[in-house]
Amino acid sequence: MSSDLFCYQLQRTTFGQLNAWQLKTSDAELWVAEQGAQILAYQRQGQPLIWLSDQAQGLPGQPVRGGVPLCWPWFGHLPRNPAAVQALHSNPTQAPAHGLVRDQPWHLQQVRQNDQTVHLVFELATPIMASDGQPLALKPRLTISLGERLMLELVTHNTGTQLLSFSQALHSYFAVSDIHAIHINGLEDCPYVDSLQNWTPHTQQGPVCFSAETDRLYLNTPSQLSIDDPGWQRRLYLDSQGSRSAVVWNPWIDKAQRLSQFADDAWQQMLCIETANVLDDICTLAPGEHTCLSLSIWSAPLSA
Ligand code: TA6
């Protein structure tokens, strides 16, 4: 007899030296670190969808390699952002990569369930201080929902009195069977900036395949992207809202050897597709306004 009873188990745990939450449902398991409200791992029916480095260390103040780090209130190297985003920091060249929150403590503020889904709501434990010594007027809130799919909703609220711009990305690391064999659907004909070719503009020809280090910022992206993985006979879907840009990254051989918490051969089993608001897709909020960047992750068998 089918039952519409949905049950889950949520318990406090640790990952290395970090406090974390483990959430289990009938067929899925999710780990979230309080530091950065960072999803660490996500598997469904025993299969990992989100990749976590086997050298990942849960060290205070250091982002964990893998999962879904939050890049906010800027993505990447601040000087590479539009001037309106650079204004968030008094010295952009000294600003940390990927913003101010992925190594900060967040609190699980609320747990709620509706239908067949459980929602975890995280907020920063303490306000982020802006360069002027005042609390940053942009406030983030992350809701992680687990049901048939995994969903992230990063809401930013402008609590100040000035127009504010920011960039952001859900820096998702996806598990793949073999980077040489997979490809990304949905970016065909999209313009992109290649950060490895001096940030020059290009246009994507056909599906995105991988044969070298890849680090591209795509624009005018559609709301659905997918990864075809013949090795695991699955298609991994990324459905997004509030985003028209995405970053695609694989470090390949040489960069992999320079990365922290990253085995030399790990580049073969991972791929980052980062649901973003970058370059000409940044967010600008008037006082009192808010915006939501959302991503749903799910997979289905790869039809022959
Ligand atoms: O999103 C791609 C990227 O900006 C790469 O250039 C690489 O730096 C990656 O992020 C990881 O950055 P992290 O600071 O986490 O090592």
PDB file of C-alpha atoms and ligand atoms in Angstrom:
ATOM      1  CA  MET A   1       0.000   0.000   0.000  1.00  0.00           C
ATOM      2  CA  SER A   2       1.399   3.324  -0.963  1.00  0.00           C
ATOM      3  CA  SER A   3       1.756   5.708   1.882  1.00  0.00           C
ATOM      4  CA  ASP A   4       1.935   9.435   1.559  1.00  0.00           C
ATOM      5  CA  LEU A   5       3.817   9.489   4.884  1.00  0.00           C
ATOM      6  CA  PHE A   6       7.040  11.424   4.366  1.00  0.00           C
ATOM      7  CA  CYS A   7       9.566  10.969   7.084  1.00  0.00           C
ATOM      8  CA  TYR A   8      13.058  12.325   7.512  1.00  0.00           C
ATOM      9  CA  GLN A   9      15.836  12.179  10.063  1.00  0.00           C
ATOM     10  CA  LEU A  10      17.846  15.299  10.900  1.00  0.00           C
ATOM     11  CA  GLN A  11      20.746  15.069  13.283  1.00  0.00           C
ATOM     12  CA  ARG A  12      23.698  17.168  14.339  1.00  0.00           C
ATOM     13  CA  THR A  13      27.058  15.728  13.438  1.00  0.00           C
ATOM     14  CA  THR A  14      30.541  16.924  12.598  1.00  0.00           C
ATOM     15  CA  PHE A  15      32.727  16.988   9.520  1.00  0.00           C
ATOM     16  CA  GLY A  16      36.326  17.247  10.644  1.00  0.00           C
ATOM     17  CA  GLN A  17      36.306  20.159  13.088  1.00  0.00           C
ATOM     18  CA  LEU A  18      33.100  21.638  11.677  1.00  0.00           C
ATOM     19  CA  ASN A  19      29.587  21.332  13.032  1.00  0.00           C
ATOM     20  CA  ALA A  20      27.293  19.853  10.431  1.00  0.00           C
ATOM     21  CA  TRP A  21      23.821  18.501   9.868  1.00  0.00           C
ATOM     22  CA  GLN A  22      22.968  15.126   8.370  1.00  0.00           C
ATOM     23  CA  LEU A  23      19.552  14.876   6.751  1.00  0.00           C
ATOM     24  CA  LYS A  24      18.174  11.527   5.646  1.00  0.00           C
ATOM     25  CA  THR A  25      14.977  10.684   3.812  1.00  0.00           C
ATOM     26  CA  SER A  26      13.828   7.317   2.506  1.00  0.00           C
ATOM     27  CA  ASP A  27      16.209   7.405  -0.447  1.00  0.00           C
ATOM     28  CA  ALA A  28      18.486  10.415  -0.028  1.00  0.00           C
ATOM     29  CA  GLU A  29      21.202  11.696   2.298  1.00  0.00           C
ATOM     30  CA  LEU A  30      22.490  15.228   2.590  1.00  0.00           C
ATOM     31  CA  TRP A  31      25.291  16.728   4.683  1.00  0.00           C
ATOM     32  CA  VAL A  32      25.473  20.478   5.343  1.00  0.00           C
ATOM     33  CA  ALA A  33      28.243  22.248   7.270  1.00  0.00           C
ATOM     34  CA  GLU A  34      27.230  25.176   9.467  1.00  0.00           C
ATOM     35  CA  GLN A  35      30.339  26.933   8.153  1.00  0.00           C
ATOM     36  CA  GLY A  36      29.227  28.618   4.969  1.00  0.00           C
ATOM     37  CA  ALA A  37      25.870  26.756   5.085  1.00  0.00           C
ATOM     38  CA  GLN A  38      27.821  24.583   2.664  1.00  0.00           C
ATOM     39  CA  ILE A  39      26.267  21.457   1.291  1.00  0.00           C
ATOM     40  CA  LEU A  40      29.055  18.891   1.637  1.00  0.00           C
ATOM     41  CA  ALA A  41      27.550  15.798   0.103  1.00  0.00           C
ATOM     42  CA  TYR A  42      24.321  14.637  -1.496  1.00  0.00           C
ATOM     43  CA  GLN A  43      23.468  11.147  -2.608  1.00  0.00           C
ATOM     44  CA  ARG A  44      20.269   9.498  -3.738  1.00  0.00           C
ATOM     45  CA  GLN A  45      19.770   5.742  -3.712  1.00  0.00           C
ATOM     46  CA  GLY A  46      23.432   5.456  -2.774  1.00  0.00           C
ATOM     47  CA  GLN A  47      24.616   7.332  -5.867  1.00  0.00           C
ATOM     48  CA  PRO A  48      26.491  10.647  -5.264  1.00  0.00           C
ATOM     49  CA  LEU A  49      25.206  13.603  -7.281  1.00  0.00           C
ATOM     50  CA  ILE A  50      27.355  16.163  -5.469  1.00  0.00           C
ATOM     51  CA  TRP A  51      31.138  15.560  -5.348  1.00  0.00           C
ATOM     52  CA  LEU A  52      33.240  15.910  -2.204  1.00  0.00           C
ATOM     53  CA  SER A  53      37.016  15.649  -2.301  1.00  0.00           C
ATOM     54  CA  ASP A  54      38.367  12.637  -0.477  1.00  0.00           C
ATOM     55  CA  GLN A  55      41.015  15.043   0.799  1.00  0.00           C
ATOM     56  CA  ALA A  56      38.393  17.491   2.080  1.00  0.00           C
ATOM     57  CA  GLN A  57      39.155  18.679   5.607  1.00  0.00           C
ATOM     58  CA  GLY A  58      36.648  20.345   7.859  1.00  0.00           C
ATOM     59  CA  LEU A  59      38.885  23.129   9.107  1.00  0.00           C
ATOM     60  CA  PRO A  60      37.488  26.336  10.654  1.00  0.00           C
ATOM     61  CA  GLY A  61      37.957  29.284   8.330  1.00  0.00           C
ATOM     62  CA  GLN A  62      38.769  27.153   5.287  1.00  0.00           C
ATOM     63  CA  PRO A  63      36.115  26.313   2.676  1.00  0.00           C
ATOM     64  CA  VAL A  64      35.675  22.580   2.213  1.00  0.00           C
ATOM     65  CA  ARG A  65      36.686  21.357  -1.271  1.00  0.00           C
ATOM     66  CA  GLY A  66      33.521  20.121  -2.891  1.00  0.00           C
ATOM     67  CA  GLY A  67      29.804  20.288  -2.216  1.00  0.00           C
ATOM     68  CA  VAL A  68      28.170  23.651  -2.929  1.00  0.00           C
ATOM     69  CA  PRO A  69      30.175  26.592  -1.544  1.00  0.00           C
ATOM     70  CA  LEU A  70      28.286  29.910  -1.597  1.00  0.00           C
ATOM     71  CA  CYS A  71      30.109  32.646  -3.523  1.00  0.00           C
ATOM     72  CA  TRP A  72      28.509  35.837  -2.171  1.00  0.00           C
ATOM     73  CA  PRO A  73      28.390  38.883  -2.327  1.00  0.00           C
ATOM     74  CA  TRP A  74      30.800  38.456  -5.220  1.00  0.00           C
ATOM     75  CA  PHE A  75      32.017  35.649  -7.433  1.00  0.00           C
ATOM     76  CA  GLY A  76      35.681  34.969  -8.089  1.00  0.00           C
ATOM     77  CA  HIS A  77      38.387  37.670  -7.957  1.00  0.00           C
ATOM     78  CA  LEU A  78      36.642  40.941  -7.004  1.00  0.00           C
ATOM     79  CA  PRO A  79      38.585  43.147  -9.484  1.00  0.00           C
ATOM     80  CA  ARG A  80      37.167  40.986 -12.289  1.00  0.00           C
ATOM     81  CA  ASN A  81      33.658  42.080 -11.240  1.00  0.00           C
ATOM     82  CA  PRO A  82      31.768  45.135 -12.507  1.00  0.00           C
ATOM     83  CA  ALA A  83      32.629  48.374 -10.659  1.00  0.00           C
ATOM     84  CA  ALA A  84      29.260  48.416  -8.878  1.00  0.00           C
ATOM     85  CA  VAL A  85      30.160  45.080  -7.239  1.00  0.00           C
ATOM     86  CA  GLN A  86      33.739  46.143  -6.488  1.00  0.00           C
ATOM     87  CA  ALA A  87      32.227  49.014  -4.464  1.00  0.00           C
ATOM     88  CA  LEU A  88      31.350  46.437  -1.783  1.00  0.00           C
ATOM     89  CA  HIS A  89      34.995  46.407  -0.653  1.00  0.00           C
ATOM     90  CA  SER A  90      37.374  49.290   0.067  1.00  0.00           C
ATOM     91  CA  ASN A  91      40.333  47.438  -1.480  1.00  0.00           C
ATOM     92  CA  PRO A  92      39.112  45.031  -4.198  1.00  0.00           C
ATOM     93  CA  THR A  93      42.604  43.688  -4.955  1.00  0.00           C
ATOM     94  CA  GLN A  94      42.898  42.512  -1.328  1.00  0.00           C
ATOM     95  CA  ALA A  95      39.385  41.065  -1.154  1.00  0.00           C
ATOM     96  CA  PRO A  96      39.064  37.272  -0.662  1.00  0.00           C
ATOM     97  CA  ALA A  97      38.098  35.156  -3.674  1.00  0.00           C
ATOM     98  CA  HIS A  98      34.438  34.159  -3.878  1.00  0.00           C
ATOM     99  CA  GLY A  99      33.103  36.668  -1.403  1.00  0.00           C
ATOM    100  CA  LEU A 100      32.755  36.845   2.379  1.00  0.00           C
ATOM    101  CA  VAL A 101      30.488  34.054   3.608  1.00  0.00           C
ATOM    102  CA  ARG A 102      31.707  30.596   2.601  1.00  0.00           C
ATOM    103  CA  ASP A 103      34.051  30.429   5.634  1.00  0.00           C
ATOM    104  CA  GLN A 104      31.670  32.117   8.090  1.00  0.00           C
ATOM    105  CA  PRO A 105      29.339  30.510  10.667  1.00  0.00           C
ATOM    106  CA  TRP A 106      25.689  30.206   9.684  1.00  0.00           C
ATOM    107  CA  HIS A 107      22.856  29.013  11.927  1.00  0.00           C
ATOM    108  CA  LEU A 108      20.041  26.623  11.115  1.00  0.00           C
ATOM    109  CA  GLN A 109      17.224  29.050  11.898  1.00  0.00           C
ATOM    110  CA  GLN A 110      14.239  26.936  10.933  1.00  0.00           C
ATOM    111  CA  VAL A 111      13.239  23.416   9.926  1.00  0.00           C
ATOM    112  CA  ARG A 112       9.869  22.967   8.286  1.00  0.00           C
ATOM    113  CA  GLN A 113       8.126  20.274   6.286  1.00  0.00           C
ATOM    114  CA  ASN A 114       5.411  20.464   3.729  1.00  0.00           C
ATOM    115  CA  ASP A 115       4.132  17.827   1.354  1.00  0.00           C
ATOM    116  CA  GLN A 116       6.998  15.459   0.714  1.00  0.00           C
ATOM    117  CA  THR A 117       9.792  17.950   1.359  1.00  0.00           C
ATOM    118  CA  VAL A 118      11.802  19.167   4.319  1.00  0.00           C
ATOM    119  CA  HIS A 119      13.241  22.691   4.302  1.00  0.00           C
ATOM    120  CA  LEU A 120      16.321  23.838   6.224  1.00  0.00           C
ATOM    121  CA  VAL A 121      16.685  27.636   6.535  1.00  0.00           C
ATOM    122  CA  PHE A 122      20.168  28.995   7.248  1.00  0.00           C
ATOM    123  CA  GLU A 123      21.200  32.561   8.061  1.00  0.00           C
ATOM    124  CA  LEU A 124      24.556  34.085   8.963  1.00  0.00           C
ATOM    125  CA  ALA A 125      25.309  33.776  12.690  1.00  0.00           C
ATOM    126  CA  THR A 126      26.607  37.362  12.762  1.00  0.00           C
ATOM    127  CA  PRO A 127      26.289  40.195  10.227  1.00  0.00           C
ATOM    128  CA  ILE A 128      29.061  40.580   7.718  1.00  0.00           C
ATOM    129  CA  MET A 129      30.971  43.823   8.337  1.00  0.00           C
ATOM    130  CA  ALA A 130      31.462  45.977   5.263  1.00  0.00           C
ATOM    131  CA  SER A 131      34.725  47.850   4.647  1.00  0.00           C
ATOM    132  CA  ASP A 132      33.277  50.989   6.259  1.00  0.00           C
ATOM    133  CA  GLY A 133      33.002  49.104   9.545  1.00  0.00           C
ATOM    134  CA  GLN A 134      29.222  49.001   9.314  1.00  0.00           C
ATOM    135  CA  PRO A 135      27.208  45.784   8.881  1.00  0.00           C
ATOM    136  CA  LEU A 136      26.762  44.999   5.195  1.00  0.00           C
ATOM    137  CA  ALA A 137      23.212  46.033   4.258  1.00  0.00           C
ATOM    138  CA  LEU A 138      22.803  42.957   2.011  1.00  0.00           C
ATOM    139  CA  LYS A 139      21.503  39.998   4.004  1.00  0.00           C
ATOM    140  CA  PRO A 140      21.600  36.419   2.620  1.00  0.00           C
ATOM    141  CA  ARG A 141      19.315  33.558   3.586  1.00  0.00           C
ATOM    142  CA  LEU A 142      19.735  30.027   2.240  1.00  0.00           C
ATOM    143  CA  THR A 143      16.913  27.509   2.143  1.00  0.00           C
ATOM    144  CA  ILE A 144      17.917  23.933   1.345  1.00  0.00           C
ATOM    145  CA  SER A 145      14.969  21.693   0.485  1.00  0.00           C
ATOM    146  CA  LEU A 146      15.101  17.922   0.189  1.00  0.00           C
ATOM    147  CA  GLY A 147      12.260  15.940  -1.291  1.00  0.00           C
ATOM    148  CA  GLU A 148      12.138  14.267  -4.676  1.00  0.00           C
ATOM    149  CA  ARG A 149      14.852  16.734  -5.667  1.00  0.00           C
ATOM    150  CA  LEU A 150      17.457  18.841  -3.891  1.00  0.00           C
ATOM    151  CA  MET A 151      16.706  22.543  -4.089  1.00  0.00           C
ATOM    152  CA  LEU A 152      18.726  25.569  -2.979  1.00  0.00           C
ATOM    153  CA  GLU A 153      17.241  29.071  -2.725  1.00  0.00           C
ATOM    154  CA  LEU A 154      19.654  31.875  -1.914  1.00  0.00           C
ATOM    155  CA  VAL A 155      17.626  35.005  -1.121  1.00  0.00           C
ATOM    156  CA  THR A 156      19.361  38.366  -0.738  1.00  0.00           C
ATOM    157  CA  HIS A 157      17.585  41.286   0.938  1.00  0.00           C
ATOM    158  CA  ASN A 158      18.757  44.906   0.777  1.00  0.00           C
ATOM    159  CA  THR A 159      18.085  46.176   4.311  1.00  0.00           C
ATOM    160  CA  GLY A 160      19.926  49.452   3.689  1.00  0.00           C
ATOM    161  CA  THR A 161      19.110  52.866   2.287  1.00  0.00           C
ATOM    162  CA  GLN A 162      21.253  52.709  -0.864  1.00  0.00           C
ATOM    163  CA  LEU A 163      21.056  50.880  -4.187  1.00  0.00           C
ATOM    164  CA  LEU A 164      23.460  47.919  -3.906  1.00  0.00           C
ATOM    165  CA  SER A 165      24.879  45.538  -6.539  1.00  0.00           C
ATOM    166  CA  PHE A 166      26.430  42.133  -5.985  1.00  0.00           C
ATOM    167  CA  SER A 167      27.416  38.998  -7.883  1.00  0.00           C
ATOM    168  CA  GLN A 168      27.024  35.427  -6.654  1.00  0.00           C
ATOM    169  CA  ALA A 169      27.268  31.764  -7.546  1.00  0.00           C
ATOM    170  CA  LEU A 170      26.177  28.419  -6.142  1.00  0.00           C
ATOM    171  CA  HIS A 171      29.591  26.816  -6.723  1.00  0.00           C
ATOM    172  CA  SER A 172      28.278  23.273  -7.222  1.00  0.00           C
ATOM    173  CA  TYR A 173      30.763  20.397  -7.581  1.00  0.00           C
ATOM    174  CA  PHE A 174      29.075  17.507  -9.409  1.00  0.00           C
ATOM    175  CA  ALA A 175      30.179  13.870  -9.303  1.00  0.00           C
ATOM    176  CA  VAL A 176      30.816  12.331 -12.734  1.00  0.00           C
ATOM    177  CA  SER A 177      32.084   8.894 -13.782  1.00  0.00           C
ATOM    178  CA  ASP A 178      34.809  10.262 -16.094  1.00  0.00           C
ATOM    179  CA  ILE A 179      35.259  13.876 -17.233  1.00  0.00           C
ATOM    180  CA  HIS A 180      36.515  12.638 -20.628  1.00  0.00           C
ATOM    181  CA  ALA A 181      33.189  10.911 -21.354  1.00  0.00           C
ATOM    182  CA  ILE A 182      30.602  13.444 -20.178  1.00  0.00           C
ATOM    183  CA  HIS A 183      29.221  16.576 -21.820  1.00  0.00           C
ATOM    184  CA  ILE A 184      26.975  19.476 -20.854  1.00  0.00           C
ATOM    185  CA  ASN A 185      23.717  20.148 -22.721  1.00  0.00           C
ATOM    186  CA  GLY A 186      22.085  23.586 -22.876  1.00  0.00           C
ATOM    187  CA  LEU A 187      24.988  25.961 -23.427  1.00  0.00           C
ATOM    188  CA  GLU A 188      25.037  25.581 -27.197  1.00  0.00           C
ATOM    189  CA  ASP A 189      25.409  29.006 -28.911  1.00  0.00           C
ATOM    190  CA  CYS A 190      25.779  30.809 -25.557  1.00  0.00           C
ATOM    191  CA  PRO A 191      28.412  33.551 -25.366  1.00  0.00           C
ATOM    192  CA  TYR A 192      31.123  32.954 -22.806  1.00  0.00           C
ATOM    193  CA  VAL A 193      34.216  34.628 -21.385  1.00  0.00           C
ATOM    194  CA  ASP A 194      37.232  32.332 -21.170  1.00  0.00           C
ATOM    195  CA  SER A 195      39.172  33.207 -18.019  1.00  0.00           C
ATOM    196  CA  LEU A 196      42.056  31.059 -19.282  1.00  0.00           C
ATOM    197  CA  GLN A 197      42.333  33.024 -22.518  1.00  0.00           C
ATOM    198  CA  ASN A 198      42.688  36.458 -20.968  1.00  0.00           C
ATOM    199  CA  TRP A 199      38.957  36.804 -20.413  1.00  0.00           C
ATOM    200  CA  THR A 200      38.264  36.968 -24.148  1.00  0.00           C
ATOM    201  CA  PRO A 201      34.717  36.512 -25.547  1.00  0.00           C
ATOM    202  CA  HIS A 202      33.719  33.323 -27.384  1.00  0.00           C
ATOM    203  CA  THR A 203      30.557  31.469 -28.452  1.00  0.00           C
ATOM    204  CA  GLN A 204      29.867  27.875 -27.452  1.00  0.00           C
ATOM    205  CA  GLN A 205      29.780  25.507 -30.406  1.00  0.00           C
ATOM    206  CA  GLY A 206      27.770  22.390 -29.608  1.00  0.00           C
ATOM    207  CA  PRO A 207      27.686  20.608 -26.211  1.00  0.00           C
ATOM    208  CA  VAL A 208      30.508  21.419 -23.738  1.00  0.00           C
ATOM    209  CA  CYS A 209      33.070  18.619 -23.745  1.00  0.00           C
ATOM    210  CA  PHE A 210      36.321  18.480 -21.780  1.00  0.00           C
ATOM    211  CA  SER A 211      39.886  17.869 -22.933  1.00  0.00           C
ATOM    212  CA  ALA A 212      41.829  20.487 -20.939  1.00  0.00           C
ATOM    213  CA  GLU A 213      41.541  22.907 -18.000  1.00  0.00           C
ATOM    214  CA  THR A 214      38.251  24.723 -18.460  1.00  0.00           C
ATOM    215  CA  ASP A 215      37.163  27.910 -16.671  1.00  0.00           C
ATOM    216  CA  ARG A 216      34.414  29.806 -18.498  1.00  0.00           C
ATOM    217  CA  LEU A 217      31.694  32.290 -17.584  1.00  0.00           C
ATOM    218  CA  TYR A 218      28.643  31.672 -19.789  1.00  0.00           C
ATOM    219  CA  LEU A 219      25.964  34.303 -20.363  1.00  0.00           C
ATOM    220  CA  ASN A 220      22.351  34.254 -21.608  1.00  0.00           C
ATOM    221  CA  THR A 221      22.103  30.764 -20.153  1.00  0.00           C
ATOM    222  CA  PRO A 222      18.800  28.842 -20.186  1.00  0.00           C
ATOM    223  CA  SER A 223      16.941  27.757 -17.044  1.00  0.00           C
ATOM    224  CA  GLN A 224      17.855  24.092 -17.577  1.00  0.00           C
ATOM    225  CA  LEU A 225      21.288  22.576 -18.087  1.00  0.00           C
ATOM    226  CA  SER A 226      22.170  18.896 -17.911  1.00  0.00           C
ATOM    227  CA  ILE A 227      25.196  16.628 -17.742  1.00  0.00           C
ATOM    228  CA  ASP A 228      25.112  13.442 -19.821  1.00  0.00           C
ATOM    229  CA  ASP A 229      27.162  10.762 -18.081  1.00  0.00           C
ATOM    230  CA  PRO A 230      27.356   7.553 -20.152  1.00  0.00           C
ATOM    231  CA  GLY A 231      29.633   5.899 -17.578  1.00  0.00           C
ATOM    232  CA  TRP A 232      26.877   6.007 -14.985  1.00  0.00           C
ATOM    233  CA  GLN A 233      24.097   5.923 -17.588  1.00  0.00           C
ATOM    234  CA  ARG A 234      22.495   9.053 -16.094  1.00  0.00           C
ATOM    235  CA  ARG A 235      21.564  12.585 -17.017  1.00  0.00           C
ATOM    236  CA  LEU A 236      22.007  15.068 -14.148  1.00  0.00           C
ATOM    237  CA  TYR A 237      19.667  18.072 -14.398  1.00  0.00           C
ATOM    238  CA  LEU A 238      20.186  21.593 -13.104  1.00  0.00           C
ATOM    239  CA  ASP A 239      16.995  23.681 -13.118  1.00  0.00           C
ATOM    240  CA  SER A 240      17.596  27.295 -12.111  1.00  0.00           C
ATOM    241  CA  GLN A 241      15.647  30.490 -11.574  1.00  0.00           C
ATOM    242  CA  GLY A 242      16.971  34.012 -11.077  1.00  0.00           C
ATOM    243  CA  SER A 243      20.114  33.299 -13.087  1.00  0.00           C
ATOM    244  CA  ARG A 244      21.170  33.973 -16.692  1.00  0.00           C
ATOM    245  CA  SER A 245      24.838  33.070 -16.242  1.00  0.00           C
ATOM    246  CA  ALA A 246      26.831  30.003 -15.271  1.00  0.00           C
ATOM    247  CA  VAL A 247      30.472  29.145 -14.627  1.00  0.00           C
ATOM    248  CA  VAL A 248      31.914  25.883 -15.947  1.00  0.00           C
ATOM    249  CA  TRP A 249      35.147  24.679 -14.369  1.00  0.00           C
ATOM    250  CA  ASN A 250      37.397  21.682 -14.406  1.00  0.00           C
ATOM    251  CA  PRO A 251      41.003  22.137 -13.208  1.00  0.00           C
ATOM    252  CA  TRP A 252      42.433  19.277 -15.320  1.00  0.00           C
ATOM    253  CA  ILE A 253      45.902  17.896 -14.612  1.00  0.00           C
ATOM    254  CA  ASP A 254      48.202  20.814 -13.798  1.00  0.00           C
ATOM    255  CA  LYS A 255      45.842  22.991 -11.737  1.00  0.00           C
ATOM    256  CA  ALA A 256      44.640  19.917  -9.841  1.00  0.00           C
ATOM    257  CA  GLN A 257      48.171  19.573  -8.466  1.00  0.00           C
ATOM    258  CA  ARG A 258      48.064  23.168  -7.169  1.00  0.00           C
ATOM    259  CA  LEU A 259      44.649  22.968  -5.529  1.00  0.00           C
ATOM    260  CA  SER A 260      44.191  22.531  -1.783  1.00  0.00           C
ATOM    261  CA  GLN A 261      42.307  19.489  -0.494  1.00  0.00           C
ATOM    262  CA  PHE A 262      42.343  17.958  -3.970  1.00  0.00           C
ATOM    263  CA  ALA A 263      43.932  14.662  -5.051  1.00  0.00           C
ATOM    264  CA  ASP A 264      46.082  14.860  -8.196  1.00  0.00           C
ATOM    265  CA  ASP A 265      43.680  12.623 -10.155  1.00  0.00           C
ATOM    266  CA  ALA A 266      40.419  13.950  -8.697  1.00  0.00           C
ATOM    267  CA  TRP A 267      39.809  16.188 -11.738  1.00  0.00           C
ATOM    268  CA  GLN A 268      38.595  13.094 -13.602  1.00  0.00           C
ATOM    269  CA  GLN A 269      35.589  12.556 -11.327  1.00  0.00           C
ATOM    270  CA  MET A 270      34.258  16.082 -10.858  1.00  0.00           C
ATOM    271  CA  LEU A 271      32.843  19.060 -12.718  1.00  0.00           C
ATOM    272  CA  CYS A 272      31.700  22.462 -11.486  1.00  0.00           C
ATOM    273  CA  ILE A 273      28.653  24.065 -13.068  1.00  0.00           C
ATOM    274  CA  GLU A 274      27.973  27.151 -10.999  1.00  0.00           C
ATOM    275  CA  THR A 275      24.522  28.693 -11.145  1.00  0.00           C
ATOM    276  CA  ALA A 276      25.394  32.370 -11.044  1.00  0.00           C
ATOM    277  CA  ASN A 277      24.716  36.071 -11.407  1.00  0.00           C
ATOM    278  CA  VAL A 278      28.000  37.341 -12.870  1.00  0.00           C
ATOM    279  CA  LEU A 279      29.303  39.945 -15.405  1.00  0.00           C
ATOM    280  CA  ASP A 280      26.291  41.524 -17.109  1.00  0.00           C
ATOM    281  CA  ASP A 281      23.959  39.319 -15.034  1.00  0.00           C
ATOM    282  CA  ILE A 282      24.796  40.809 -11.604  1.00  0.00           C
ATOM    283  CA  CYS A 283      22.006  41.731  -9.159  1.00  0.00           C
ATOM    284  CA  THR A 284      21.122  45.302  -8.185  1.00  0.00           C
ATOM    285  CA  LEU A 285      18.660  45.881  -5.341  1.00  0.00           C
ATOM    286  CA  ALA A 286      16.977  49.092  -4.276  1.00  0.00           C
ATOM    287  CA  PRO A 287      16.436  49.582  -0.524  1.00  0.00           C
ATOM    288  CA  GLY A 288      13.965  46.987   0.751  1.00  0.00           C
ATOM    289  CA  GLU A 289      14.118  44.832  -2.385  1.00  0.00           C
ATOM    290  CA  HIS A 290      15.131  41.176  -2.415  1.00  0.00           C
ATOM    291  CA  THR A 291      16.039  38.617  -5.070  1.00  0.00           C
ATOM    292  CA  CYS A 292      16.255  34.805  -5.183  1.00  0.00           C
ATOM    293  CA  LEU A 293      18.792  32.586  -6.924  1.00  0.00           C
ATOM    294  CA  SER A 294      17.451  29.034  -7.007  1.00  0.00           C
ATOM    295  CA  LEU A 295      18.715  25.681  -8.227  1.00  0.00           C
ATOM    296  CA  SER A 296      17.055  22.263  -8.351  1.00  0.00           C
ATOM    297  CA  ILE A 297      19.254  19.205  -8.845  1.00  0.00           C
ATOM    298  CA  TRP A 298      17.909  15.843  -9.993  1.00  0.00           C
ATOM    299  CA  SER A 299      18.855  12.955 -12.217  1.00  0.00           C
ATOM    300  CA  ALA A 300      17.219  10.411 -14.525  1.00  0.00           C
ATOM    301  CA  PRO A 301      18.503   7.384 -16.457  1.00  0.00           C
ATOM    302  CA  LEU A 302      20.277   8.358 -19.653  1.00  0.00           C
ATOM    303  CA  SER A 303      17.938   7.121 -22.351  1.00  0.00           C
ATOM    304  CA  ALA A 304      19.878   5.038 -24.819  1.00  0.00           C
TER     305      ALA A 304
HETATM  306  O1  TA6 B   1      34.619  28.842 -10.275  1.00  0.00           O
HETATM  307  C1  TA6 B   1      35.846  28.560 -10.865  1.00  0.00           C
HETATM  308  C2  TA6 B   1      36.940  29.101  -9.959  1.00  0.00           C
HETATM  309  O2  TA6 B   1      36.895  30.505  -9.901  1.00  0.00           O
HETATM  310  C3  TA6 B   1      38.276  28.576 -10.475  1.00  0.00           C
HETATM  311  O3  TA6 B   1      39.007  29.581 -11.123  1.00  0.00           O
HETATM  312  C4  TA6 B   1      38.948  28.040  -9.209  1.00  0.00           C
HETATM  313  O4  TA6 B   1      39.645  29.052  -8.556  1.00  0.00           O
HETATM  314  C5  TA6 B   1      37.721  27.558  -8.438  1.00  0.00           C
HETATM  315  O5  TA6 B   1      36.782  28.607  -8.621  1.00  0.00           O
HETATM  316  C6  TA6 B   1      37.967  27.170  -7.009  1.00  0.00           C
HETATM  317  O6  TA6 B   1      38.232  28.294  -6.253  1.00  0.00           O
HETATM  318  P1  TA6 B   1      38.639  28.065  -4.711  1.00  0.00           P
HETATM  319  O7  TA6 B   1      38.867  29.418  -4.174  1.00  0.00           O
HETATM  320  O8  TA6 B   1      37.483  27.349  -4.060  1.00  0.00           O
HETATM  321  O9  TA6 B   1      39.851  27.179  -4.750  1.00  0.00           O
END
